[in-house]
mmCIF file of C-alpha atoms in Angstrom:
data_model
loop_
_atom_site.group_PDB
_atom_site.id
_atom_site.type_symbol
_atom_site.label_atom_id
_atom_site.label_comp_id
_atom_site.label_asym_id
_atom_site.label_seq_id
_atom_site.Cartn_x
_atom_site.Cartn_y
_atom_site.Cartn_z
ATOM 1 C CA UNK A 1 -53.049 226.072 -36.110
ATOM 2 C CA UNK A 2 -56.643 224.735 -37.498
ATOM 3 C CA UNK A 3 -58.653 228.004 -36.502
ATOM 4 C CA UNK A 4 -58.011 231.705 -36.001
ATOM 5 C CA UNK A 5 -56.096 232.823 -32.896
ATOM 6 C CA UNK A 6 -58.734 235.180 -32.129
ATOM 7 C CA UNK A 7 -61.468 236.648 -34.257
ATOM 8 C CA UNK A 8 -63.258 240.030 -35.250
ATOM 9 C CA UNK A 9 -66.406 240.334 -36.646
ATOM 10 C CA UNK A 10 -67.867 243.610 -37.604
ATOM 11 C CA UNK A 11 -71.912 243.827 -38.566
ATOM 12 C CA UNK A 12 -74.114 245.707 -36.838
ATOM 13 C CA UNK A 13 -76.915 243.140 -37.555
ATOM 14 C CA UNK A 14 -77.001 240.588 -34.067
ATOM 15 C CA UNK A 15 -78.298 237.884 -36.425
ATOM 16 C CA UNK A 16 -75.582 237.838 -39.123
ATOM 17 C CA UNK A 17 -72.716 237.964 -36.105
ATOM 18 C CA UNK A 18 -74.536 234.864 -34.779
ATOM 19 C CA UNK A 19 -74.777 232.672 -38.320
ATOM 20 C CA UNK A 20 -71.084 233.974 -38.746
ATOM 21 C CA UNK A 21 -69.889 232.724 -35.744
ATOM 22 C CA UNK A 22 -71.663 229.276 -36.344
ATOM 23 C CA UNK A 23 -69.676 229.403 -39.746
ATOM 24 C CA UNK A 24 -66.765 229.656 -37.838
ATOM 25 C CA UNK A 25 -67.130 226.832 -35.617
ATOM 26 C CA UNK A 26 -68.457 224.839 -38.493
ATOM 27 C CA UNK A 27 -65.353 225.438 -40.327
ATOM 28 C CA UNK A 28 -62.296 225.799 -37.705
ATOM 29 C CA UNK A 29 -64.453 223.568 -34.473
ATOM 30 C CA UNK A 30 -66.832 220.911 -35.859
ATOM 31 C CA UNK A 31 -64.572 218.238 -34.331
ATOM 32 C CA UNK A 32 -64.334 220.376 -30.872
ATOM 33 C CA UNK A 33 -66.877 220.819 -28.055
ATOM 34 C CA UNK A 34 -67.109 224.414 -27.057
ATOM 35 C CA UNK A 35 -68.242 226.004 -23.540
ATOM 36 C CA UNK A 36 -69.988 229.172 -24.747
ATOM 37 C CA UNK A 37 -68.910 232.184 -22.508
ATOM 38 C CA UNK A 38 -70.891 235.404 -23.467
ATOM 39 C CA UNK A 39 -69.890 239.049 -22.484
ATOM 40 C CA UNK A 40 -71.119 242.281 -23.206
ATOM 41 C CA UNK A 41 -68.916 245.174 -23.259
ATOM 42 C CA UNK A 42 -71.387 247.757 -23.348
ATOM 43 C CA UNK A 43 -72.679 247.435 -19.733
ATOM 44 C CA UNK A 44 -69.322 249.124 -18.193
ATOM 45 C CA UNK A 45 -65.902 247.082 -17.005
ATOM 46 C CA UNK A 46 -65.697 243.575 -17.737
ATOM 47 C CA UNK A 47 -65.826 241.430 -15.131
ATOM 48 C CA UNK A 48 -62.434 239.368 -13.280
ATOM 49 C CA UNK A 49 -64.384 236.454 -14.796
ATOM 50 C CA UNK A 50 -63.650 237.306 -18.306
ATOM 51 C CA UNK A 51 -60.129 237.889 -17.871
ATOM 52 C CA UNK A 52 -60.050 234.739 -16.607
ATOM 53 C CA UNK A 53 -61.556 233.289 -19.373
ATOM 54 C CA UNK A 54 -59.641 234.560 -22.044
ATOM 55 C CA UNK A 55 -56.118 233.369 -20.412
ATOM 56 C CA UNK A 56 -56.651 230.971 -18.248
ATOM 57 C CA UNK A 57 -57.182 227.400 -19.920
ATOM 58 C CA UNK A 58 -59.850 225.057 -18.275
ATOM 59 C CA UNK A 59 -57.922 222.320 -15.780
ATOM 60 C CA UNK A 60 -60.265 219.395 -17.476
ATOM 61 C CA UNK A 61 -59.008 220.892 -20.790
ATOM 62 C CA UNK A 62 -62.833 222.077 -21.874
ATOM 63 C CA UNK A 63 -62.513 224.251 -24.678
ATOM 64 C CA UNK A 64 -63.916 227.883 -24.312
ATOM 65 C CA UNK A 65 -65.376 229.959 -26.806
ATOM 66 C CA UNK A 66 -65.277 233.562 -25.182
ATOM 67 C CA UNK A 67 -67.768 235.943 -27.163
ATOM 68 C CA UNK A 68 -67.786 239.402 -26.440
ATOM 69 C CA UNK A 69 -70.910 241.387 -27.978
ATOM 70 C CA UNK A 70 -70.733 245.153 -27.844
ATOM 71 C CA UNK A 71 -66.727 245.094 -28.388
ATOM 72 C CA UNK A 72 -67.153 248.332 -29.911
ATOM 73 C CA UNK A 73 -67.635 249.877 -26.987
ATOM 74 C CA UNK A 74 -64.522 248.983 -25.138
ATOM 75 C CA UNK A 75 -62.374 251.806 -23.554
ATOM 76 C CA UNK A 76 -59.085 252.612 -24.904
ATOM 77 C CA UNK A 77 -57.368 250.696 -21.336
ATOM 78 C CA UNK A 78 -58.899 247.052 -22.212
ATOM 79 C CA UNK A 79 -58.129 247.384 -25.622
ATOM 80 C CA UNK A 80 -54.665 248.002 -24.078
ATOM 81 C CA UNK A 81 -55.138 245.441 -21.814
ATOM 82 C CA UNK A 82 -55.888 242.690 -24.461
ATOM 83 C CA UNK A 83 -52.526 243.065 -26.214
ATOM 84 C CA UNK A 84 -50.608 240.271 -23.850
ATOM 85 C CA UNK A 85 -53.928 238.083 -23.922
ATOM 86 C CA UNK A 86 -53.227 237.523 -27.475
ATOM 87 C CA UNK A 87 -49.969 237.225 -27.884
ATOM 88 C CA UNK A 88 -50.144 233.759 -27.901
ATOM 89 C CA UNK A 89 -52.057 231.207 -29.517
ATOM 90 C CA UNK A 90 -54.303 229.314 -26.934
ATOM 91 C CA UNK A 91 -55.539 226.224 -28.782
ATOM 92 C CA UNK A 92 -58.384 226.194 -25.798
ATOM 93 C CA UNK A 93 -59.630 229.786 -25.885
ATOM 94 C CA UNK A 94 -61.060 230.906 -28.517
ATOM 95 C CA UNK A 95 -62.173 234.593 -28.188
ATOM 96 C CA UNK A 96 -64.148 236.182 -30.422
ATOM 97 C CA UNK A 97 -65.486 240.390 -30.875
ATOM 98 C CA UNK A 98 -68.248 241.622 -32.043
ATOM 99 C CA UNK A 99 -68.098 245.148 -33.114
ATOM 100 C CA UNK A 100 -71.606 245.945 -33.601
ATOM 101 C CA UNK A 101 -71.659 249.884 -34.232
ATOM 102 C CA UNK A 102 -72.739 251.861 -36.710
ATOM 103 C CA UNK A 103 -71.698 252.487 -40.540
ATOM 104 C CA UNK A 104 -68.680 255.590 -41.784
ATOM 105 C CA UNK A 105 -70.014 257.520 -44.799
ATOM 106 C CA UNK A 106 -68.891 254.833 -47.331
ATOM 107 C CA UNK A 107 -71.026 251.993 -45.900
ATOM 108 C CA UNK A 108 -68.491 250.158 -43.784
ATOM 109 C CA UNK A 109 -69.136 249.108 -40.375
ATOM 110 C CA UNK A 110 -67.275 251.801 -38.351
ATOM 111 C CA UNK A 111 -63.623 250.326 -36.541
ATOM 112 C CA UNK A 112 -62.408 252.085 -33.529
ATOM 113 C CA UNK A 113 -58.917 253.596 -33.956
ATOM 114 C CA UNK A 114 -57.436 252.610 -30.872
ATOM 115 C CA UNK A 115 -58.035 249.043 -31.932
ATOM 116 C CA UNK A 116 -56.585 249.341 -35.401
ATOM 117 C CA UNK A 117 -53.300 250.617 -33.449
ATOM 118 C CA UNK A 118 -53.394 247.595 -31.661
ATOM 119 C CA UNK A 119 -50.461 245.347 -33.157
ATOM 120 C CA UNK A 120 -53.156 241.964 -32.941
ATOM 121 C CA UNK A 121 -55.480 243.745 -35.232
ATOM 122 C CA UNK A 122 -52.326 243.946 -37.859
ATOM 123 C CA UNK A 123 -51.526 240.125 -37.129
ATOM 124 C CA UNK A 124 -55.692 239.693 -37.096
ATOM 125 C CA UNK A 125 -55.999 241.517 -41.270
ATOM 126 C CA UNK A 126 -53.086 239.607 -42.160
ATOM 127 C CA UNK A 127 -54.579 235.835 -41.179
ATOM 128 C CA UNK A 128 -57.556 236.745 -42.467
ATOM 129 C CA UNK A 129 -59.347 236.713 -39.206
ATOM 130 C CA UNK A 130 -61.342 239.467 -39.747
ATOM 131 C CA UNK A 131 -64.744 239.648 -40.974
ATOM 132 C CA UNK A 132 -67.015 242.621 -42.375
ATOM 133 C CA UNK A 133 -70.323 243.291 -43.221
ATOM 134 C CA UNK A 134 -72.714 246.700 -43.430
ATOM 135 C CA UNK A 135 -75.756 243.849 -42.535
ATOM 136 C CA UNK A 136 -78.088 243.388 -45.026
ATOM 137 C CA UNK A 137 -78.774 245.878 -48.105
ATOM 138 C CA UNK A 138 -80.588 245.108 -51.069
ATOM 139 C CA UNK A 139 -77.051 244.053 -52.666
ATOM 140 C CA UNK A 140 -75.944 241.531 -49.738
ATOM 141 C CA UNK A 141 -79.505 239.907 -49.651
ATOM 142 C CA UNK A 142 -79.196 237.270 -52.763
ATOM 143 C CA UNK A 143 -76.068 235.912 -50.672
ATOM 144 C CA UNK A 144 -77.963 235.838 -47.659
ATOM 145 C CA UNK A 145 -81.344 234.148 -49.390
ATOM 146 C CA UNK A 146 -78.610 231.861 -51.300
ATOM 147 C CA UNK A 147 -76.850 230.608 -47.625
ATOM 148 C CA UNK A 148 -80.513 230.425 -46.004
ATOM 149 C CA UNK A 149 -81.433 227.926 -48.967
ATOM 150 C CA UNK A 150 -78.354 226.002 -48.393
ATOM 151 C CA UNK A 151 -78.783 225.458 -44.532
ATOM 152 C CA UNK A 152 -81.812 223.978 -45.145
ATOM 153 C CA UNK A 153 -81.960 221.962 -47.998
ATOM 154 C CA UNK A 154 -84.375 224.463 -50.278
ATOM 155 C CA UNK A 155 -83.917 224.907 -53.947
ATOM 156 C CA UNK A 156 -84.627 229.396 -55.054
ATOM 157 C CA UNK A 157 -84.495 229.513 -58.236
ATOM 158 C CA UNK A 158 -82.623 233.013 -59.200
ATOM 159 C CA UNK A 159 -85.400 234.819 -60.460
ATOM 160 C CA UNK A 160 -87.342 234.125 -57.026
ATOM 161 C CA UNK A 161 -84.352 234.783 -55.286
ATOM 162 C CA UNK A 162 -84.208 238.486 -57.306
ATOM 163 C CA UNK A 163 -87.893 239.080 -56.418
ATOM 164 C CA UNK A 164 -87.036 238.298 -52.939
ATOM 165 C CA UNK A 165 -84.347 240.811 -52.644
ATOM 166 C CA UNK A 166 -86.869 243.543 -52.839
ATOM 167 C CA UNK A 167 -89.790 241.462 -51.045
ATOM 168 C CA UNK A 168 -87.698 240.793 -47.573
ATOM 169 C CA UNK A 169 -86.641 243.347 -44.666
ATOM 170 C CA UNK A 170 -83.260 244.570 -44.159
ATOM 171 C CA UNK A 171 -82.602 242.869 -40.542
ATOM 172 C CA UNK A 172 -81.546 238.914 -40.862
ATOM 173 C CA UNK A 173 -84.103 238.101 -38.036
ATOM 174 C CA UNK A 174 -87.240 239.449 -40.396
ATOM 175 C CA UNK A 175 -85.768 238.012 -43.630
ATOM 176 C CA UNK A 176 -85.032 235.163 -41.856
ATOM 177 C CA UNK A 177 -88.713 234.374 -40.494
ATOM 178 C CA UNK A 178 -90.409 235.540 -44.070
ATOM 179 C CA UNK A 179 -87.977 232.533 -45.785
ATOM 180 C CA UNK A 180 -89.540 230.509 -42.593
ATOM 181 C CA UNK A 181 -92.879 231.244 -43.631
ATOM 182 C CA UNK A 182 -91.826 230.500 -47.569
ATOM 183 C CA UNK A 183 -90.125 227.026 -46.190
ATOM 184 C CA UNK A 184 -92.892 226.430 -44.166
ATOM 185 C CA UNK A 185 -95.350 226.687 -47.429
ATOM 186 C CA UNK A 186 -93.484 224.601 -49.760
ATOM 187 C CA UNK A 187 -93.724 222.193 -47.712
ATOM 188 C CA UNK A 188 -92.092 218.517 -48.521
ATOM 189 C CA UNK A 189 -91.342 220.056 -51.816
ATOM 190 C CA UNK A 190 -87.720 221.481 -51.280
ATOM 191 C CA UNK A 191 -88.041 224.358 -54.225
ATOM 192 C CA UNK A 192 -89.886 227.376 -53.121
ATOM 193 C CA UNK A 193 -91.747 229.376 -56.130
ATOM 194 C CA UNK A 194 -93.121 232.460 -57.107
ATOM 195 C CA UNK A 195 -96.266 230.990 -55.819
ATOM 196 C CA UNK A 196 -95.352 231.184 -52.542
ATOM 197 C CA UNK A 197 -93.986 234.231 -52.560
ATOM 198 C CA UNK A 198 -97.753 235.992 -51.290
ATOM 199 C CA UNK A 199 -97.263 235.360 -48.031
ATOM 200 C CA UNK A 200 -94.820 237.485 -47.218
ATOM 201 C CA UNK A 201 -96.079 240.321 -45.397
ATOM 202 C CA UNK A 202 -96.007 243.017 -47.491
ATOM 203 C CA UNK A 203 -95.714 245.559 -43.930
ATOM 204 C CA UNK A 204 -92.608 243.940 -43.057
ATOM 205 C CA UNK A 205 -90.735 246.490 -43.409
ATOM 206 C CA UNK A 206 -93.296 248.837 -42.172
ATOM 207 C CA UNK A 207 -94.187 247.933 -38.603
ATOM 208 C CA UNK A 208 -91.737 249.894 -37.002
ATOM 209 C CA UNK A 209 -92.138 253.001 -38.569
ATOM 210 C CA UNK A 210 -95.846 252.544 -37.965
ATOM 211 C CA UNK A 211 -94.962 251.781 -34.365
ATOM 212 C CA UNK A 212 -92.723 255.111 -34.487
ATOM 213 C CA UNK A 213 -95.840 256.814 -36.031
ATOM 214 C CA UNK A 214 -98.747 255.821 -33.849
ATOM 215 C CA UNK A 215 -96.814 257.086 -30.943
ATOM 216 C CA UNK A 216 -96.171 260.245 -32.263
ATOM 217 C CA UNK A 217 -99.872 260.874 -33.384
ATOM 218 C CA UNK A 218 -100.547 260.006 -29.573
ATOM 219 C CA UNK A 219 -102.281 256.415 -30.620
ATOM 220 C CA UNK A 220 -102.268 253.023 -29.535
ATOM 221 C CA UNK A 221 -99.565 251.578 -30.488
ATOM 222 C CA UNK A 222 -100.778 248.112 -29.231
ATOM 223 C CA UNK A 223 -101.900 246.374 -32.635
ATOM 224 C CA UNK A 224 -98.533 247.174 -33.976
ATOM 225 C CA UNK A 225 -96.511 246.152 -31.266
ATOM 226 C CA UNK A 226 -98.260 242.774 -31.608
ATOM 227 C CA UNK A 227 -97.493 242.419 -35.524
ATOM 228 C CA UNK A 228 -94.339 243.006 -34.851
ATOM 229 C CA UNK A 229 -94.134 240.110 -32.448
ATOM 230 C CA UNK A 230 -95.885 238.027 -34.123
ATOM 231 C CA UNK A 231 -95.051 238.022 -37.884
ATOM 232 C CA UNK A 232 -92.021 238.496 -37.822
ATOM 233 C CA UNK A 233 -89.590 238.699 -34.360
ATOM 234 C CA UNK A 234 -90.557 235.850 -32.717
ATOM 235 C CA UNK A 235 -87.736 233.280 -32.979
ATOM 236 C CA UNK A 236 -87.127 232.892 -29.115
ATOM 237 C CA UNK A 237 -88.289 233.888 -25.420
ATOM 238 C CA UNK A 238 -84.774 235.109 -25.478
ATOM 239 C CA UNK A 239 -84.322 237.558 -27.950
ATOM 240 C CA UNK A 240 -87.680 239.141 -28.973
ATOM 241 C CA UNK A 241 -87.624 242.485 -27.281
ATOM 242 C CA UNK A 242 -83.698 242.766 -28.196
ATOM 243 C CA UNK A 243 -84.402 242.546 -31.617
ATOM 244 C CA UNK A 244 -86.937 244.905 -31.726
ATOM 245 C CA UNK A 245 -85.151 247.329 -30.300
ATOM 246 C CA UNK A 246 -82.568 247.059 -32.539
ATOM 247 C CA UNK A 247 -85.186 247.784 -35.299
ATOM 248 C CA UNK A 248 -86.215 250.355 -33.821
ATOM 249 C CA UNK A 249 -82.943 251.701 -33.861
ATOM 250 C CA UNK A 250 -82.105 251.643 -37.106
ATOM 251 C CA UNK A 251 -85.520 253.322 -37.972
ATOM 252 C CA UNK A 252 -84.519 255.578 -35.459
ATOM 253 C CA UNK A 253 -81.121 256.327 -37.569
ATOM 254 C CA UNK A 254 -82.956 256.513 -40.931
ATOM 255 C CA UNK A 255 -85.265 259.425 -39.947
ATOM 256 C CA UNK A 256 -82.350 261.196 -37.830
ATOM 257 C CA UNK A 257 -80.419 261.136 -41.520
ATOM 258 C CA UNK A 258 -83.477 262.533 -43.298
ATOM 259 C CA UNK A 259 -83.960 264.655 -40.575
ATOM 260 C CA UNK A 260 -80.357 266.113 -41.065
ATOM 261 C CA UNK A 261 -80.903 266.254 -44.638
ATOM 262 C CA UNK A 262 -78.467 263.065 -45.273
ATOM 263 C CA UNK A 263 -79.998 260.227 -47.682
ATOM 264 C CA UNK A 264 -80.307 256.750 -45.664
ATOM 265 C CA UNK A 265 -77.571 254.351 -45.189
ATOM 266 C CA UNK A 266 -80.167 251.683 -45.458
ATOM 267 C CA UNK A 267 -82.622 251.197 -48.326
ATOM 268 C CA UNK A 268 -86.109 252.635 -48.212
ATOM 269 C CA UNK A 269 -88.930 251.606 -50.245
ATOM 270 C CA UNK A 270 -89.642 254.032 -52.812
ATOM 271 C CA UNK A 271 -93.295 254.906 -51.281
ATOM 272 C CA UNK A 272 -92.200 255.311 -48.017
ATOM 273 C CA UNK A 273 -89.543 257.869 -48.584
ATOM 274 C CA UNK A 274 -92.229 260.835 -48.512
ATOM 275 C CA UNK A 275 -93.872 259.429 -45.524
ATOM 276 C CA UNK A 276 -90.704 259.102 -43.406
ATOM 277 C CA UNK A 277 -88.890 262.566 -44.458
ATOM 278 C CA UNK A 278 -92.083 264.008 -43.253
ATOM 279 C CA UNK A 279 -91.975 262.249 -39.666
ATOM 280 C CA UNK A 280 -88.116 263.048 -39.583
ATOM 281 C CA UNK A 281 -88.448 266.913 -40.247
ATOM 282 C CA UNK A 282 -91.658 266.709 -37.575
ATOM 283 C CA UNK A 283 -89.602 265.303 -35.150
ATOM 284 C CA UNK A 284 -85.965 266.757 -35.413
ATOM 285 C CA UNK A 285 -82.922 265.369 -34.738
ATOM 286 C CA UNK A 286 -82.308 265.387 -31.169
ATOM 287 C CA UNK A 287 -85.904 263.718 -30.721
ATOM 288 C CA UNK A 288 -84.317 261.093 -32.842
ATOM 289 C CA UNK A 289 -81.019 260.550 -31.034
ATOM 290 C CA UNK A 290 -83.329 260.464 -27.923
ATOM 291 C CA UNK A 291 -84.980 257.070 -29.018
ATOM 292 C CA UNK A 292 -81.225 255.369 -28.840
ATOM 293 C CA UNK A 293 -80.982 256.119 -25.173
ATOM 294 C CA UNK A 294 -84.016 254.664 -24.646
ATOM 295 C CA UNK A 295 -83.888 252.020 -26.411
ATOM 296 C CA UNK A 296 -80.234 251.728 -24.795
ATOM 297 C CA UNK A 297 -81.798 252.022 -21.064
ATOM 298 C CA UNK A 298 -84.475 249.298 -21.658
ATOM 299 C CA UNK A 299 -82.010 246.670 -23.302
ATOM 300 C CA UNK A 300 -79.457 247.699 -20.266
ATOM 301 C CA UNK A 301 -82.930 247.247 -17.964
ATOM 302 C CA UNK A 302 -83.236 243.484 -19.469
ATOM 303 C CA UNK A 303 -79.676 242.394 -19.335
ATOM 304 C CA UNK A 304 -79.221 243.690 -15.535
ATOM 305 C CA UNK A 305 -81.977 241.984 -14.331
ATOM 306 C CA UNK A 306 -83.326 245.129 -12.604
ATOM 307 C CA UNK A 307 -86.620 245.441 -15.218
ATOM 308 C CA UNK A 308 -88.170 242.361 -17.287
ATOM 309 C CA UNK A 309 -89.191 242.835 -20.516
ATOM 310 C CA UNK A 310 -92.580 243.664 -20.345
ATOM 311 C CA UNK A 311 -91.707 246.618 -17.839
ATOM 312 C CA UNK A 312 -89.038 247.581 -20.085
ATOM 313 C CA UNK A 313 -91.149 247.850 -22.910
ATOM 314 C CA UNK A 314 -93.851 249.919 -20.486
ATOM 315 C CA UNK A 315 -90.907 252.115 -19.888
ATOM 316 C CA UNK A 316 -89.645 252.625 -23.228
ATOM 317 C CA UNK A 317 -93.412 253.751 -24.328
ATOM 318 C CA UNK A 318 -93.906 256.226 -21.624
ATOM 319 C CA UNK A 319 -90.382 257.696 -22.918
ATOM 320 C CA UNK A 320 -91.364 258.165 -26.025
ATOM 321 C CA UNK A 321 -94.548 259.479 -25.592
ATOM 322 C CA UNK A 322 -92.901 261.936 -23.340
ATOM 323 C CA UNK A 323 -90.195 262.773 -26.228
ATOM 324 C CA UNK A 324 -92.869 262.977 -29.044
ATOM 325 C CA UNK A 325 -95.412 264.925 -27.131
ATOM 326 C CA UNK A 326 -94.675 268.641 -27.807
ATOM 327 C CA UNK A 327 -93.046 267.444 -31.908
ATOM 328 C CA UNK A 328 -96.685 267.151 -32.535
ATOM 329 C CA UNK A 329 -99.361 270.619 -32.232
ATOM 330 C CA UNK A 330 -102.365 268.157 -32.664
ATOM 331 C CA UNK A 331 -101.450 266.717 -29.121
ATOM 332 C CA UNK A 332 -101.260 269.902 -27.581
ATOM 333 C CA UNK A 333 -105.035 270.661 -27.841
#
């Protein structure tokens, strides 16, 4: 067998599931051609399709890659239901699960515990075909700047790299555009230096919590909205709006901790701590959970087809205006 049976990847950063899966192929596939087959198991029961192709092997003898996103939120029946899928080795199906949920109290991305009854996820530890990471923290970015460099032929020197651990956001899809940008200035040279290093925007990992902020003050959020488009999300038509709503989600989970009196399970800059325990305890913690539905019902908008991104951003504003208008007296007047 020259790759895994099946795979599980746990981050709940979209980015660093997508470079890990192109490790993957890299390293188990480069000599294969794979049909990418992409399902999300957060948008309710799977469809026959992806039964289909997760057992039954392509009659021209294509090789599949089956991705599920979302695999976290499977019900207990299809993790059930998965157990005589992989049973066998396929050597033309590939599948592969994201579990993309949140983090247990020791950092670890959370595992459901019907799956880790499951006897493939004991055959799955034991081969090593499990992966883990919390995303990016200010301990798991030199690895991350250090495999950036190596994709594309740059030279960091390690006291760059250490300045850029506190210098970069804590999503891969920021980082990764602000080591664009640093590429991008070095130009044919293929070291980057600490001369470069003043372009990063030094907001970057401010614009959502100013986004967060403006709204509940009852402002525009507009300017915002469009730095965080431009500088620093924009890497596709695709995936824009999806990634800021996953931002906007974890800033959403930082205040809810302050809010509950819990310190962050990501890192906060040291001057922004007072600003955002103050927002947090202004808004409460069922305000907070309420920005994860909507954020939740405008990504679900997207991927259905029923809204396109523009009106599910228009809707995602007007809910949270409506959610933020009576956390703040000065709106009241």
């Amino acid at each position: 067998m020259s790759r895994p049976g099946f795979s599980f990847l746990l981050c709940p950063d979209a980015e660093l599931l997508r470079l890990r899966i192109e490790d993957l192929v890299q390293e188990h596939g480069a000599d294969t051609t794979w049909v990418r087959r992409v399902y999300w198991a957060d948008e309710g029961d799977l469809p026959g399709a992806f039964w289909q192709d997760m057992s039954i092997p392509d009659l021209m003898g294509t090789s599949r890659l089956v991705v599920i996103r979302r695999a976290n939120a499977f019900l207990v029946d299809s993790w059930n239901k998965l157990s005589s899928t992989l049973a066998s080795f396929n050597s033309q199906i590939w599948p592969i699960f994201c579990l993309e949920g949140g983090l247990d109290k020791k950092g670890n991305p959370k595992t459901p515990k019907t799956l880790t009854k499951q006897k493939y996820w004991a055959v799955a530890e034991k081969k090593g075909w499990v992966w883990s990471s919390p995303g990016l923290t200010r301990n798991t970015l030199p690895n991350f700047i250090a495999d950036y460099a190596r994709r594309n032929g740059k030279d960091i020197p390690i006291p760059v790299r250490q300045s850029l651990t506190q210098l970069l956001p804590l999503d891969a899809v920021g980082a990764r555009n602000e080591l664009d940008k640093l590429a991008l200035a070095a130009g044919d040279s293929e070291r980057i230096t600490d001369e470069h290093l003043g372009i990063i925007s030094s907001e970057a990992d401010v614009d959502v919590f100013s986004f967060i902020s403006m709204l509940f003050s009852g402002r525009s959020p507009e300017k915002v909205w469009k730095r965080v488009f431009d500088n620093r999300l924009v890497s596709s038509s695709d995936n824009i709006l999806f990634s800021f709503l996953a931002l906007l989600q974890r800033e959403a989970r930082i205040l809810w901790e302050m809010s509950m009196g819990e310190p962050p399970s990501t890192w906060v800059p040291r001057n922004m701590v007072g600003k955002k325990q103050t927002l947090a305890r202004q808004l409460g913690p069922s305000r907070l959970a309420s920005v994860w539905d909507l954020a939740f019902e405008a990504e679900l908008g997207i991927k259905s087809g029923q809204r396109s991104p523009e009106q599910a951003f228009e809707a995602l504003i007007g809910g949270l205006y409506a959610v933020f208008r009576d956390a703040n007296p000065s709106r009241m007047r």
